[in-house]
Amino acid sequence: DVKVTQSSRYLVKRTGEKVFLECVQDMDHENMFWYRQDPGLGLRLIYFSYDVKMKEKGDIPEGYSVSREKKERFSLILESASTNQTSMYLCASSPPDSFYGYTFGSGTRLTVV
Amino acid sequence: AQSVTQPDIHITVSEGASLELRCNYSYGATPYLFWYVQSPGQGLQLLLKYFSGDTLVQGIKGFEAEFKRSQSSFNLRKPSVHWSDAAEYFCAVGAAQAGTALIFGKGTTLSVSS
């Protein structure tokens, strides 16, 4: 079964820490995405990547960066975690044509204290 | 501006009753349209999608959706709801263009009463 795997299901970090959220897909997909999900706000795009070492800002990139050194792995980095970054983070991947839809990971619930 | 609107934040339906979840979109190009479902604590699962052809599309779990270009709508329906359908539902729109990402609505939470 094809998968998008997010390394942590739950994460608690302290304010000011540098936080890495990892996502790995085994479908050889070109596109990978990071969304955050908050109640009442739906899914908001943070960053996406359509190729290795390529990245594009989404709607809310402030306070985040990403890394894609290998096709299968897409990392989201919180440079200095803040309490307003407490959220559910969802990773997804897709082929180049988005008609095939996205495959999502199970999410990482991050709490910043 | 490109956007997706799901007018209903929360809907409660009796088990066995029919369901319709509304989705309206604003998009410059001919869009791809999707419905996803998210069970509590899980990621999103694709229910169905539409790009062209028959405007009534069938998906998994007995769901269907109808595309109405004149109304810029893509409403999700199910004839008879089961308790296991309780979840959050997201409508999304995208473009047939590399380097773009799907835009999601804010979601509709479905509760099923017995």
PDB file of C-alpha atoms in Angstrom:
ATOM      1  CA  ASP A   1       0.000   0.000   0.000  1.00  0.00           C
ATOM      2  CA  VAL A   2       1.399   3.382  -0.984  1.00  0.00           C
ATOM      3  CA  LYS A   3       2.192   5.684   1.851  1.00  0.00           C
ATOM      4  CA  VAL A   4       3.092   9.097   3.092  1.00  0.00           C
ATOM      5  CA  THR A   5       4.721   8.734   6.476  1.00  0.00           C
ATOM      6  CA  GLN A   6       5.145  11.532   8.967  1.00  0.00           C
ATOM      7  CA  SER A   7       7.793  10.744  11.512  1.00  0.00           C
ATOM      8  CA  SER A   8       5.943  11.866  14.625  1.00  0.00           C
ATOM      9  CA  ARG A   9       2.280  11.595  15.518  1.00  0.00           C
ATOM     10  CA  TYR A  10       2.503  13.918  18.506  1.00  0.00           C
ATOM     11  CA  LEU A  11       5.240  16.385  19.376  1.00  0.00           C
ATOM     12  CA  VAL A  12       5.683  18.794  22.271  1.00  0.00           C
ATOM     13  CA  LYS A  13       8.345  21.481  21.970  1.00  0.00           C
ATOM     14  CA  ARG A  14       9.364  24.549  23.895  1.00  0.00           C
ATOM     15  CA  THR A  15       9.131  28.111  22.638  1.00  0.00           C
ATOM     16  CA  GLY A  16      12.266  29.085  20.755  1.00  0.00           C
ATOM     17  CA  GLU A  17      13.300  25.542  19.857  1.00  0.00           C
ATOM     18  CA  LYS A  18      14.164  24.608  16.286  1.00  0.00           C
ATOM     19  CA  VAL A  19      11.700  21.940  15.208  1.00  0.00           C
ATOM     20  CA  PHE A  20      11.965  19.483  12.327  1.00  0.00           C
ATOM     21  CA  LEU A  21       8.916  17.697  10.938  1.00  0.00           C
ATOM     22  CA  GLU A  22       9.789  14.895   8.561  1.00  0.00           C
ATOM     23  CA  CYS A  23       7.733  13.428   5.746  1.00  0.00           C
ATOM     24  CA  VAL A  24       8.627  10.494   3.520  1.00  0.00           C
ATOM     25  CA  GLN A  25       6.684   9.101   0.560  1.00  0.00           C
ATOM     26  CA  ASP A  26       7.254   5.832  -1.272  1.00  0.00           C
ATOM     27  CA  MET A  27       5.317   6.581  -4.456  1.00  0.00           C
ATOM     28  CA  ASP A  28       8.094   8.339  -6.415  1.00  0.00           C
ATOM     29  CA  HIS A  29       5.917  11.467  -6.507  1.00  0.00           C
ATOM     30  CA  GLU A  30       7.400  14.696  -7.805  1.00  0.00           C
ATOM     31  CA  ASN A  31       5.209  17.017  -5.734  1.00  0.00           C
ATOM     32  CA  MET A  32       5.190  17.295  -1.966  1.00  0.00           C
ATOM     33  CA  PHE A  33       3.270  19.686   0.263  1.00  0.00           C
ATOM     34  CA  TRP A  34       3.040  20.909   3.829  1.00  0.00           C
ATOM     35  CA  TYR A  35      -0.280  22.176   5.177  1.00  0.00           C
ATOM     36  CA  ARG A  36      -1.323  23.209   8.640  1.00  0.00           C
ATOM     37  CA  GLN A  37      -4.833  22.548   9.848  1.00  0.00           C
ATOM     38  CA  ASP A  38      -6.566  24.609  12.496  1.00  0.00           C
ATOM     39  CA  PRO A  39     -10.205  24.459  13.629  1.00  0.00           C
ATOM     40  CA  GLY A  40     -12.379  26.734  11.544  1.00  0.00           C
ATOM     41  CA  LEU A  41      -9.545  27.602   9.166  1.00  0.00           C
ATOM     42  CA  GLY A  42      -9.311  24.390   7.164  1.00  0.00           C
ATOM     43  CA  LEU A  43      -6.030  23.507   5.477  1.00  0.00           C
ATOM     44  CA  ARG A  44      -3.592  26.291   4.743  1.00  0.00           C
ATOM     45  CA  LEU A  45      -0.603  25.732   2.485  1.00  0.00           C
ATOM     46  CA  ILE A  46       2.782  26.472   4.041  1.00  0.00           C
ATOM     47  CA  TYR A  47       5.232  25.335   1.367  1.00  0.00           C
ATOM     48  CA  PHE A  48       5.339  22.920  -1.506  1.00  0.00           C
ATOM     49  CA  SER A  49       7.993  21.395  -3.720  1.00  0.00           C
ATOM     50  CA  TYR A  50       7.648  20.150  -7.291  1.00  0.00           C
ATOM     51  CA  ASP A  51      11.161  18.756  -7.604  1.00  0.00           C
ATOM     52  CA  VAL A  52      14.234  17.962  -5.577  1.00  0.00           C
ATOM     53  CA  LYS A  53      15.801  21.117  -4.158  1.00  0.00           C
ATOM     54  CA  MET A  54      12.876  23.192  -5.471  1.00  0.00           C
ATOM     55  CA  LYS A  55      10.429  24.939  -3.167  1.00  0.00           C
ATOM     56  CA  GLU A  56       7.581  27.386  -3.438  1.00  0.00           C
ATOM     57  CA  LYS A  57       5.988  29.470  -0.728  1.00  0.00           C
ATOM     58  CA  GLY A  58       2.382  28.837   0.033  1.00  0.00           C
ATOM     59  CA  ASP A  59      -0.092  31.101   1.764  1.00  0.00           C
ATOM     60  CA  ILE A  60       1.502  31.149   5.226  1.00  0.00           C
ATOM     61  CA  PRO A  61       5.281  30.578   4.948  1.00  0.00           C
ATOM     62  CA  GLU A  62       6.316  33.011   7.682  1.00  0.00           C
ATOM     63  CA  GLY A  63       8.211  31.296  10.478  1.00  0.00           C
ATOM     64  CA  TYR A  64       8.780  28.145   8.438  1.00  0.00           C
ATOM     65  CA  SER A  65      11.330  26.800   6.004  1.00  0.00           C
ATOM     66  CA  VAL A  66      11.597  23.526   4.105  1.00  0.00           C
ATOM     67  CA  SER A  67      14.206  21.178   2.758  1.00  0.00           C
ATOM     68  CA  ARG A  68      14.016  18.644  -0.027  1.00  0.00           C
ATOM     69  CA  GLU A  69      17.361  17.013  -0.643  1.00  0.00           C
ATOM     70  CA  LYS A  70      15.902  13.712  -1.864  1.00  0.00           C
ATOM     71  CA  LYS A  71      12.791  13.056  -3.899  1.00  0.00           C
ATOM     72  CA  GLU A  72      11.107  10.980  -1.234  1.00  0.00           C
ATOM     73  CA  ARG A  73      11.692  13.283   1.736  1.00  0.00           C
ATOM     74  CA  PHE A  74      10.302  16.730   2.489  1.00  0.00           C
ATOM     75  CA  SER A  75      11.109  18.374   5.794  1.00  0.00           C
ATOM     76  CA  LEU A  76       9.334  21.285   7.444  1.00  0.00           C
ATOM     77  CA  ILE A  77      11.454  23.397   9.776  1.00  0.00           C
ATOM     78  CA  LEU A  78      10.228  25.772  12.422  1.00  0.00           C
ATOM     79  CA  GLU A  79      13.228  28.020  12.917  1.00  0.00           C
ATOM     80  CA  SER A  80      12.159  29.247  16.359  1.00  0.00           C
ATOM     81  CA  ALA A  81       8.943  27.651  17.514  1.00  0.00           C
ATOM     82  CA  SER A  82       6.233  29.886  18.909  1.00  0.00           C
ATOM     83  CA  THR A  83       2.969  29.087  20.641  1.00  0.00           C
ATOM     84  CA  ASN A  84       0.961  30.262  17.613  1.00  0.00           C
ATOM     85  CA  GLN A  85       2.527  27.418  15.643  1.00  0.00           C
ATOM     86  CA  THR A  86       0.693  24.894  17.781  1.00  0.00           C
ATOM     87  CA  SER A  87      -1.317  23.040  15.153  1.00  0.00           C
ATOM     88  CA  MET A  88      -1.877  19.867  13.166  1.00  0.00           C
ATOM     89  CA  TYR A  89       0.626  19.596  10.319  1.00  0.00           C
ATOM     90  CA  LEU A  90      -0.252  17.522   7.267  1.00  0.00           C
ATOM     91  CA  CYS A  91       2.155  16.368   4.597  1.00  0.00           C
ATOM     92  CA  ALA A  92       0.957  15.268   1.159  1.00  0.00           C
ATOM     93  CA  SER A  93       2.417  14.127  -2.128  1.00  0.00           C
ATOM     94  CA  SER A  94       1.193  13.857  -5.711  1.00  0.00           C
ATOM     95  CA  PRO A  95       2.339  13.186  -9.261  1.00  0.00           C
ATOM     96  CA  PRO A  96       3.076  16.283 -11.375  1.00  0.00           C
ATOM     97  CA  ASP A  97      -0.557  16.464 -12.557  1.00  0.00           C
ATOM     98  CA  SER A  98      -2.703  17.242  -9.535  1.00  0.00           C
ATOM     99  CA  PHE A  99      -5.692  15.529 -11.162  1.00  0.00           C
ATOM    100  CA  TYR A 100      -4.565  12.344  -9.470  1.00  0.00           C
ATOM    101  CA  GLY A 101      -5.178  14.013  -6.146  1.00  0.00           C
ATOM    102  CA  TYR A 102      -2.969  14.092  -3.117  1.00  0.00           C
ATOM    103  CA  THR A 103      -1.995  11.294  -0.776  1.00  0.00           C
ATOM    104  CA  PHE A 104      -1.861  12.572   2.781  1.00  0.00           C
ATOM    105  CA  GLY A 105       0.062  11.441   5.801  1.00  0.00           C
ATOM    106  CA  SER A 106      -1.689  10.931   9.137  1.00  0.00           C
ATOM    107  CA  GLY A 107      -0.490  14.266  10.463  1.00  0.00           C
ATOM    108  CA  THR A 108       1.722  15.535  13.269  1.00  0.00           C
ATOM    109  CA  ARG A 109       0.041  17.313  16.125  1.00  0.00           C
ATOM    110  CA  LEU A 110       2.572  19.834  17.380  1.00  0.00           C
ATOM    111  CA  THR A 111       2.184  21.608  20.695  1.00  0.00           C
ATOM    112  CA  VAL A 112       4.528  24.483  21.508  1.00  0.00           C
ATOM    113  CA  VAL A 113       4.655  25.353  25.189  1.00  0.00           C
TER     114      VAL A 113
ATOM    115  CA  ALA B   1      -9.180  35.423  -6.445  1.00  0.00           C
ATOM    116  CA  GLN B   2      -9.188  31.657  -6.298  1.00  0.00           C
ATOM    117  CA  SER B   3     -11.231  30.285  -3.442  1.00  0.00           C
ATOM    118  CA  VAL B   4     -13.381  27.451  -2.196  1.00  0.00           C
ATOM    119  CA  THR B   5     -16.406  28.038   0.016  1.00  0.00           C
ATOM    120  CA  GLN B   6     -18.135  25.414   2.103  1.00  0.00           C
ATOM    121  CA  PRO B   7     -21.093  27.323   3.524  1.00  0.00           C
ATOM    122  CA  ASP B   8     -21.979  24.796   6.222  1.00  0.00           C
ATOM    123  CA  ILE B   9     -19.581  24.490   9.133  1.00  0.00           C
ATOM    124  CA  HIS B  10     -21.485  21.696  10.850  1.00  0.00           C
ATOM    125  CA  ILE B  11     -24.329  19.449   9.695  1.00  0.00           C
ATOM    126  CA  THR B  12     -26.220  16.799  11.655  1.00  0.00           C
ATOM    127  CA  VAL B  13     -28.050  14.071   9.757  1.00  0.00           C
ATOM    128  CA  SER B  14     -30.029  11.111  11.033  1.00  0.00           C
ATOM    129  CA  GLU B  15     -28.667   7.699  10.192  1.00  0.00           C
ATOM    130  CA  GLY B  16     -30.315   6.470   7.010  1.00  0.00           C
ATOM    131  CA  ALA B  17     -31.212   9.956   5.821  1.00  0.00           C
ATOM    132  CA  SER B  18     -29.784  11.545   2.700  1.00  0.00           C
ATOM    133  CA  LEU B  19     -26.887  13.977   2.773  1.00  0.00           C
ATOM    134  CA  GLU B  20     -25.792  16.925   0.680  1.00  0.00           C
ATOM    135  CA  LEU B  21     -22.675  18.961   1.451  1.00  0.00           C
ATOM    136  CA  ARG B  22     -22.267  22.169  -0.468  1.00  0.00           C
ATOM    137  CA  CYS B  23     -19.156  23.498  -2.180  1.00  0.00           C
ATOM    138  CA  ASN B  24     -18.763  26.619  -4.288  1.00  0.00           C
ATOM    139  CA  TYR B  25     -15.576  27.664  -5.985  1.00  0.00           C
ATOM    140  CA  SER B  26     -14.021  30.618  -7.716  1.00  0.00           C
ATOM    141  CA  TYR B  27     -11.261  29.719 -10.133  1.00  0.00           C
ATOM    142  CA  GLY B  28      -9.891  31.344 -13.265  1.00  0.00           C
ATOM    143  CA  ALA B  29      -9.070  28.249 -15.265  1.00  0.00           C
ATOM    144  CA  THR B  30     -10.985  25.033 -15.814  1.00  0.00           C
ATOM    145  CA  PRO B  31     -10.601  23.453 -12.421  1.00  0.00           C
ATOM    146  CA  TYR B  32      -9.975  20.038 -11.049  1.00  0.00           C
ATOM    147  CA  LEU B  33     -12.434  19.444  -8.203  1.00  0.00           C
ATOM    148  CA  PHE B  34     -12.078  17.075  -5.291  1.00  0.00           C
ATOM    149  CA  TRP B  35     -13.794  15.933  -2.142  1.00  0.00           C
ATOM    150  CA  TYR B  36     -11.754  14.558   0.744  1.00  0.00           C
ATOM    151  CA  VAL B  37     -12.833  13.037   4.043  1.00  0.00           C
ATOM    152  CA  GLN B  38     -10.965  13.172   7.331  1.00  0.00           C
ATOM    153  CA  SER B  39     -11.877  10.842  10.172  1.00  0.00           C
ATOM    154  CA  PRO B  40     -10.925  12.012  13.677  1.00  0.00           C
ATOM    155  CA  GLY B  41      -7.170  12.020  14.210  1.00  0.00           C
ATOM    156  CA  GLN B  42      -6.424  10.918  10.656  1.00  0.00           C
ATOM    157  CA  GLY B  43      -5.115  12.366   7.437  1.00  0.00           C
ATOM    158  CA  LEU B  44      -7.343  13.151   4.467  1.00  0.00           C
ATOM    159  CA  GLN B  45      -8.659  10.474   2.119  1.00  0.00           C
ATOM    160  CA  LEU B  46      -9.776  11.171  -1.433  1.00  0.00           C
ATOM    161  CA  LEU B  47     -13.492  10.457  -1.963  1.00  0.00           C
ATOM    162  CA  LEU B  48     -13.868  11.512  -5.595  1.00  0.00           C
ATOM    163  CA  LYS B  49     -12.658  13.925  -8.241  1.00  0.00           C
ATOM    164  CA  TYR B  50     -13.833  15.677 -11.394  1.00  0.00           C
ATOM    165  CA  PHE B  51     -12.211  17.327 -14.359  1.00  0.00           C
ATOM    166  CA  SER B  52     -14.368  16.784 -17.395  1.00  0.00           C
ATOM    167  CA  GLY B  53     -17.019  14.539 -18.893  1.00  0.00           C
ATOM    168  CA  ASP B  54     -20.101  13.340 -17.051  1.00  0.00           C
ATOM    169  CA  THR B  55     -20.965  15.958 -14.460  1.00  0.00           C
ATOM    170  CA  LEU B  56     -22.115  13.341 -11.957  1.00  0.00           C
ATOM    171  CA  VAL B  57     -19.158  11.457 -10.538  1.00  0.00           C
ATOM    172  CA  GLN B  58     -19.146   8.441  -8.300  1.00  0.00           C
ATOM    173  CA  GLY B  59     -16.676   7.955  -5.490  1.00  0.00           C
ATOM    174  CA  ILE B  60     -15.836   5.568  -2.720  1.00  0.00           C
ATOM    175  CA  LYS B  61     -18.078   4.709   0.231  1.00  0.00           C
ATOM    176  CA  GLY B  62     -21.258   5.356  -1.786  1.00  0.00           C
ATOM    177  CA  PHE B  63     -20.648   9.090  -2.278  1.00  0.00           C
ATOM    178  CA  GLU B  64     -21.312  11.026  -5.451  1.00  0.00           C
ATOM    179  CA  ALA B  65     -20.889  14.642  -6.490  1.00  0.00           C
ATOM    180  CA  GLU B  66     -22.404  16.797  -9.194  1.00  0.00           C
ATOM    181  CA  PHE B  67     -20.545  19.533 -11.040  1.00  0.00           C
ATOM    182  CA  LYS B  68     -22.654  22.521 -12.052  1.00  0.00           C
ATOM    183  CA  ARG B  69     -20.627  24.997 -14.065  1.00  0.00           C
ATOM    184  CA  SER B  70     -23.363  27.644 -14.116  1.00  0.00           C
ATOM    185  CA  GLN B  71     -23.469  27.668 -10.324  1.00  0.00           C
ATOM    186  CA  SER B  72     -19.729  27.108  -9.768  1.00  0.00           C
ATOM    187  CA  SER B  73     -20.706  24.289  -7.451  1.00  0.00           C
ATOM    188  CA  PHE B  74     -19.559  20.767  -6.733  1.00  0.00           C
ATOM    189  CA  ASN B  75     -21.902  19.365  -4.092  1.00  0.00           C
ATOM    190  CA  LEU B  76     -21.337  16.027  -2.416  1.00  0.00           C
ATOM    191  CA  ARG B  77     -24.247  13.650  -1.865  1.00  0.00           C
ATOM    192  CA  LYS B  78     -25.028  10.315  -0.314  1.00  0.00           C
ATOM    193  CA  PRO B  79     -28.479   8.672  -0.440  1.00  0.00           C
ATOM    194  CA  SER B  80     -28.300   7.011   2.975  1.00  0.00           C
ATOM    195  CA  VAL B  81     -25.855   8.046   5.681  1.00  0.00           C
ATOM    196  CA  HIS B  82     -24.215   5.537   8.015  1.00  0.00           C
ATOM    197  CA  TRP B  83     -22.889   6.329  11.486  1.00  0.00           C
ATOM    198  CA  SER B  84     -19.357   5.686  10.197  1.00  0.00           C
ATOM    199  CA  ASP B  85     -19.707   8.651   7.810  1.00  0.00           C
ATOM    200  CA  ALA B  86     -19.314  11.055  10.736  1.00  0.00           C
ATOM    201  CA  ALA B  87     -16.165  12.971   9.827  1.00  0.00           C
ATOM    202  CA  GLU B  88     -14.931  16.243   8.404  1.00  0.00           C
ATOM    203  CA  TYR B  89     -15.317  16.800   4.676  1.00  0.00           C
ATOM    204  CA  PHE B  90     -13.188  19.080   2.556  1.00  0.00           C
ATOM    205  CA  CYS B  91     -13.788  20.355  -0.940  1.00  0.00           C
ATOM    206  CA  ALA B  92     -10.706  21.331  -2.960  1.00  0.00           C
ATOM    207  CA  VAL B  93      -9.963  22.921  -6.320  1.00  0.00           C
ATOM    208  CA  GLY B  94      -6.816  22.821  -8.418  1.00  0.00           C
ATOM    209  CA  ALA B  95      -5.436  23.571 -11.843  1.00  0.00           C
ATOM    210  CA  ALA B  96      -4.139  21.465 -14.696  1.00  0.00           C
ATOM    211  CA  GLN B  97      -0.836  23.252 -14.336  1.00  0.00           C
ATOM    212  CA  ALA B  98       2.421  22.015 -12.926  1.00  0.00           C
ATOM    213  CA  GLY B  99       3.779  23.931  -9.976  1.00  0.00           C
ATOM    214  CA  THR B 100       0.411  24.755  -8.422  1.00  0.00           C
ATOM    215  CA  ALA B 101      -1.255  23.443  -5.297  1.00  0.00           C
ATOM    216  CA  LEU B 102      -4.797  22.557  -4.364  1.00  0.00           C
ATOM    217  CA  ILE B 103      -6.893  25.113  -2.526  1.00  0.00           C
ATOM    218  CA  PHE B 104      -9.053  23.647   0.214  1.00  0.00           C
ATOM    219  CA  GLY B 105     -12.292  24.844   1.732  1.00  0.00           C
ATOM    220  CA  LYS B 106     -12.579  25.225   5.491  1.00  0.00           C
ATOM    221  CA  GLY B 107     -14.439  21.977   5.848  1.00  0.00           C
ATOM    222  CA  THR B 108     -17.845  20.726   6.952  1.00  0.00           C
ATOM    223  CA  THR B 109     -18.167  18.546  10.028  1.00  0.00           C
ATOM    224  CA  LEU B 110     -20.795  15.861   9.672  1.00  0.00           C
ATOM    225  CA  SER B 111     -22.453  14.389  12.739  1.00  0.00           C
ATOM    226  CA  VAL B 112     -24.761  11.389  12.429  1.00  0.00           C
ATOM    227  CA  SER B 113     -27.537  10.899  14.940  1.00  0.00           C
ATOM    228  CA  SER B 114     -29.213   7.581  15.661  1.00  0.00           C
TER     229      SER B 114
END
